[in-house]
Short mmCIF file of C-alpha atoms in Angstrom, two decimals:
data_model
loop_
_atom_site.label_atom_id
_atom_site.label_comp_id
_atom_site.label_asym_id
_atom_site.label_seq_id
_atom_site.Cartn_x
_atom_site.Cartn_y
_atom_site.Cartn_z
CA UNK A 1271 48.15 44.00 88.94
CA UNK A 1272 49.84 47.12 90.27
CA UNK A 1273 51.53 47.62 86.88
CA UNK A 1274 47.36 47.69 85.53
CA UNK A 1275 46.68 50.14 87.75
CA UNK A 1276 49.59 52.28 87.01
CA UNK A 1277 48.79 52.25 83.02
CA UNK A 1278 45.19 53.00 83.87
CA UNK A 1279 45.37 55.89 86.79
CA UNK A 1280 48.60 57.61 84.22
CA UNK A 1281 46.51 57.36 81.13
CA UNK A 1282 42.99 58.00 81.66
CA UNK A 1283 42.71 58.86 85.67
CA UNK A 1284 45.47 61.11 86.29
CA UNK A 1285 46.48 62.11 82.73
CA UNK A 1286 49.44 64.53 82.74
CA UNK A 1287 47.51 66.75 80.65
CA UNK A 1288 43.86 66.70 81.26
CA UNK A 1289 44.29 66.74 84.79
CA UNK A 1290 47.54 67.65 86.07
CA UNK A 1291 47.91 70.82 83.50
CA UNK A 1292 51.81 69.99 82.86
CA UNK A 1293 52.96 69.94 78.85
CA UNK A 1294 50.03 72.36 77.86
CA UNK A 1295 52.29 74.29 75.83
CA UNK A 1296 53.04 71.39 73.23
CA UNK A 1297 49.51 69.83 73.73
CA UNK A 1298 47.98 73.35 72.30
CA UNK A 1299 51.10 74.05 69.74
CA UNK A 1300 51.72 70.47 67.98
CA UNK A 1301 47.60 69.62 68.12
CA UNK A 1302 46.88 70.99 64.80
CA UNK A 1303 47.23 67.63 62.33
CA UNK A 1304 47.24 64.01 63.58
CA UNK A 1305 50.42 62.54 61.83
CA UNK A 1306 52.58 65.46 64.32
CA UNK A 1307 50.17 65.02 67.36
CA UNK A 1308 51.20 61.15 66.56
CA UNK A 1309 55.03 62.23 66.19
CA UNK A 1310 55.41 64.50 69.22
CA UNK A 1311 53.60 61.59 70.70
CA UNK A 1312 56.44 59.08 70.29
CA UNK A 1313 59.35 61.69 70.48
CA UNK A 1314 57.81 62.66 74.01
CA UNK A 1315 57.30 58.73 75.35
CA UNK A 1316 60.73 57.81 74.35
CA UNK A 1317 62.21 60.94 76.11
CA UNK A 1318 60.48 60.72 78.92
CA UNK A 1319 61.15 56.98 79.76
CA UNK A 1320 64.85 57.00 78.86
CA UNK A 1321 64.65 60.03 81.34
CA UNK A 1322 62.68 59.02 84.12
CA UNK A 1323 65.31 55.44 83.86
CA UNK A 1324 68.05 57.86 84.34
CA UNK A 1325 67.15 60.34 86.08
CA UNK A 1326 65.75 57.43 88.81
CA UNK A 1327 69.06 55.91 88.81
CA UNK A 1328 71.15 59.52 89.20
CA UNK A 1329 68.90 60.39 92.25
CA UNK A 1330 69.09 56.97 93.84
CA UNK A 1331 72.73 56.07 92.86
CA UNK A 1332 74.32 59.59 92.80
CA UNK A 1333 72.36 62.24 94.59
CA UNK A 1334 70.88 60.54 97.71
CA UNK A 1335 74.79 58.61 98.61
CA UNK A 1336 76.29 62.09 98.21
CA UNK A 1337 73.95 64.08 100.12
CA UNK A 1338 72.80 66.43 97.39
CA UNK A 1339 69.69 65.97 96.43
CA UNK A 1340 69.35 69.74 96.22
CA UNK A 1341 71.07 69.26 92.84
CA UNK A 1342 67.75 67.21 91.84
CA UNK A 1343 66.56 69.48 89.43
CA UNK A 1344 69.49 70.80 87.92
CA UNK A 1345 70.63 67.03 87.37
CA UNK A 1346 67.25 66.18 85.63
CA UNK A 1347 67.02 68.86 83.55
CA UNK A 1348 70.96 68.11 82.40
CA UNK A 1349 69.79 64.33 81.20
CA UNK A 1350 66.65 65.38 79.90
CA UNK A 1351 68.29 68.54 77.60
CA UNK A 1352 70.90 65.18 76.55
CA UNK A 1353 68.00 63.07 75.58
CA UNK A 1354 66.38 65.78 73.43
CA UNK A 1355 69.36 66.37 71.78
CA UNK A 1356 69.95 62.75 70.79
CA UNK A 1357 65.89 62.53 70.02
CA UNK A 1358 66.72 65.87 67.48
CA UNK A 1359 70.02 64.20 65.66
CA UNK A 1360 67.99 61.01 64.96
CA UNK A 1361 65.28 62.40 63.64
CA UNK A 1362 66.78 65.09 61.39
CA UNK A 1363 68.91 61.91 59.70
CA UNK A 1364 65.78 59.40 59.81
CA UNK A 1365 62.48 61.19 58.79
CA UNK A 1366 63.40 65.04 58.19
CA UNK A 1367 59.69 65.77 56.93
CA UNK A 1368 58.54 64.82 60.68
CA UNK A 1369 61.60 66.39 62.50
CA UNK A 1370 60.26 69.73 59.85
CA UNK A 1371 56.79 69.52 61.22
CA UNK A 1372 57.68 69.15 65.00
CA UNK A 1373 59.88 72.45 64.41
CA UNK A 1374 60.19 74.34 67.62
CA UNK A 1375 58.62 72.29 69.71
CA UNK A 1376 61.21 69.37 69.72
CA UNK A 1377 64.09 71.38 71.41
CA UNK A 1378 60.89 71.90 73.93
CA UNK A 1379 60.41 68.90 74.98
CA UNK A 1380 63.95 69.44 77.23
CA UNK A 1381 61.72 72.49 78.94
CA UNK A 1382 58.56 70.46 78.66
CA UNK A 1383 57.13 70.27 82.48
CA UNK A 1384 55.56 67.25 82.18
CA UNK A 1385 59.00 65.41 81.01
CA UNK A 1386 60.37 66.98 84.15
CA UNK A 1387 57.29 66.56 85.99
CA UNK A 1388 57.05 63.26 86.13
CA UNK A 1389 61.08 62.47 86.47
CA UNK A 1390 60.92 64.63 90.31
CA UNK A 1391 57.24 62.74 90.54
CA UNK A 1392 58.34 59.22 90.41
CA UNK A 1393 61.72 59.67 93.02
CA UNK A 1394 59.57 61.47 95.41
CA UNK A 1395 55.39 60.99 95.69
CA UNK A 1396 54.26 58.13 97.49
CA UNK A 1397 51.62 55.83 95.88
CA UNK A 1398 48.92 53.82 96.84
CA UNK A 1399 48.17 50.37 96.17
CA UNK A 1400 45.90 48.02 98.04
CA UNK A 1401 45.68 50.43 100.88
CA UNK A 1402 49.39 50.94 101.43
CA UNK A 1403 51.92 53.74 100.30
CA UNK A 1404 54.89 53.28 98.71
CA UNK A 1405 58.11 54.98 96.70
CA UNK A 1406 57.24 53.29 93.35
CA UNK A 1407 60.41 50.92 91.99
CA UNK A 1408 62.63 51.00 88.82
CA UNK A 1409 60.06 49.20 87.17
CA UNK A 1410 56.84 50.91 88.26
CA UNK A 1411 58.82 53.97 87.56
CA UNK A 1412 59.21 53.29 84.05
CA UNK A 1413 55.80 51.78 83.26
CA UNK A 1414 54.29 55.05 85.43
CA UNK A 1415 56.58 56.97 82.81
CA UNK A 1416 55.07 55.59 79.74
CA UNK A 1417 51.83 55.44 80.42
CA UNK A 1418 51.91 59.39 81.42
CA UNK A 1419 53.14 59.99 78.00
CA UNK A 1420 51.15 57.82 76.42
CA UNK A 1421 48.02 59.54 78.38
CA UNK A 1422 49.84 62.62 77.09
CA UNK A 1423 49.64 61.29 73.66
CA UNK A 1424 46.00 60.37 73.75
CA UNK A 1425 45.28 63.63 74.53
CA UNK A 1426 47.22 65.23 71.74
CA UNK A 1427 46.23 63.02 69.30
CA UNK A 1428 42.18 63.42 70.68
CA UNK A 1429 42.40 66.89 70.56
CA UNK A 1430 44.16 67.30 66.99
CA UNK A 1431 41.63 65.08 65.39
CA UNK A 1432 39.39 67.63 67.04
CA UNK A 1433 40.75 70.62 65.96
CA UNK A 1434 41.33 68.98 62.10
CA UNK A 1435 37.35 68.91 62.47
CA UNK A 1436 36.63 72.54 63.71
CA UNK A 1437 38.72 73.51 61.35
CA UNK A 1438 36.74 72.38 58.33
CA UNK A 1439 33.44 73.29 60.40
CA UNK A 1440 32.08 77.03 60.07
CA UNK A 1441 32.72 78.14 63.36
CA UNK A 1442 31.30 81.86 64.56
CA UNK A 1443 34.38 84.32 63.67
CA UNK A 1444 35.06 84.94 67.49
CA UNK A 1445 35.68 81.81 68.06
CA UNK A 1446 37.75 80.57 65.72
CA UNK A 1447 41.26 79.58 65.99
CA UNK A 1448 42.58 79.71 69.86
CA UNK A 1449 39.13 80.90 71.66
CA UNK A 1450 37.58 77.37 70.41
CA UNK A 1451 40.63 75.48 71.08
CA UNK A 1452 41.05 76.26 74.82
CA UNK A 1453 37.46 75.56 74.53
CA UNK A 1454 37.51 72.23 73.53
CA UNK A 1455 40.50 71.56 75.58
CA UNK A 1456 38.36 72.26 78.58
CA UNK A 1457 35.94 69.98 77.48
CA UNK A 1458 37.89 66.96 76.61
CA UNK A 1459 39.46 67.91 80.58
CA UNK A 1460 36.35 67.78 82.09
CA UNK A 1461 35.17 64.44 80.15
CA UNK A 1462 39.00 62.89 81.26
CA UNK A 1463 37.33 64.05 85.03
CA UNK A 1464 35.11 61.31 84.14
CA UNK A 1465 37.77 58.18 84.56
CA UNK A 1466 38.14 59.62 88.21
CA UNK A 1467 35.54 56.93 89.52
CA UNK A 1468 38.09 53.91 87.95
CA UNK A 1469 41.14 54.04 90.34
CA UNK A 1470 41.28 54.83 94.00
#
């Protein structure tokens, strides 16, 4: 049940995104056509649960025994800058026209906050279930770490369907291109604000 909760307080309740503002720079640069919100979607969730599994084990296994968990961030950022990398070679041999699309904002993802975000927020917030607090586990860790990207990925993908639409719409000339984007970005937040009710 706790893994439940986890998938729906990440995606919908406490999405990365909609209501913790981290990863707004990709969410507003790659939300202009579906198939690369959809892309950025999947390069993002496999990142960022390869690197909250390492990164979990580094702080637990290497940082904490040693003392030197002042090295936290620097450590993170060092596995999450590898993952990218590895995330960029495979996809320039595999499917070029979607590694093309994603252009800058791949190499990003290594200075995307919410990648990082959620790697420091899983080794140090507590969370509560049934009452109690806890550190959450390997496990919960992981499952926490895909369903914030895949709440991150909802939201992309929600708000580039949107923005596909408003593009084909006539829209008054001061608000078209960013002005109606942050916008409806506000909006979609504050109907996200809705799911708050679902998980306590």
């Amino acid at each position: 049940m706790e893994y439940v909760i986890i998938l729906i307080s990440a995606i919908f309740v406490n999405n990365i995104v909609l209501s913790q503002f981290l990863g707004i720079c990709p969410f507003l640069g790659v939300s202009t056509k579906v198939n690369t919100a959809l892309g950025m979607t999947g390069a993002v969730t496999f990142v960022m649960a390869l690197a909250t599994l390492v990164t979990y084990l580094v702080q637990y296994y290497l940082l904490v025994p040693l003392h030197i968990e002042f090295l936290q961030t620097v450590a993170f950022i060092l596995v999450i800058a590898a993952l990218v990398q590895m995330i960029e070679i495979i996809l320039k041999k595999i499917s070029p026209s979607l590694y093309q699309a994603l252009g800058i904002y791949l190499p990003l993802i290594t200075t995307n906050c919410c990648v990082l975000g959620v790697a420091i927020l899983v080794v140090t917030k507590e969370f509560t279930f049934g009452g109690t607090a806890h550190m959450l586990n390997l496990g919960e860790s992981v499952v926490y770490s895909v369903a914030s990207a895949l709440g991150f990925g909802l939201a992309l993908t929600i708000f580039a369907g949107i923005r596909e639409q408003l593009s084909m719409s006539n829209t008054p000339k001061a608000f078209r291109g960013v002005p109606i984007a942050l916008v409806t970005a506000s909006i979609l937040s504050l109907a996200f604000m809705g799911f708050s009710g679902l998980v306590r």
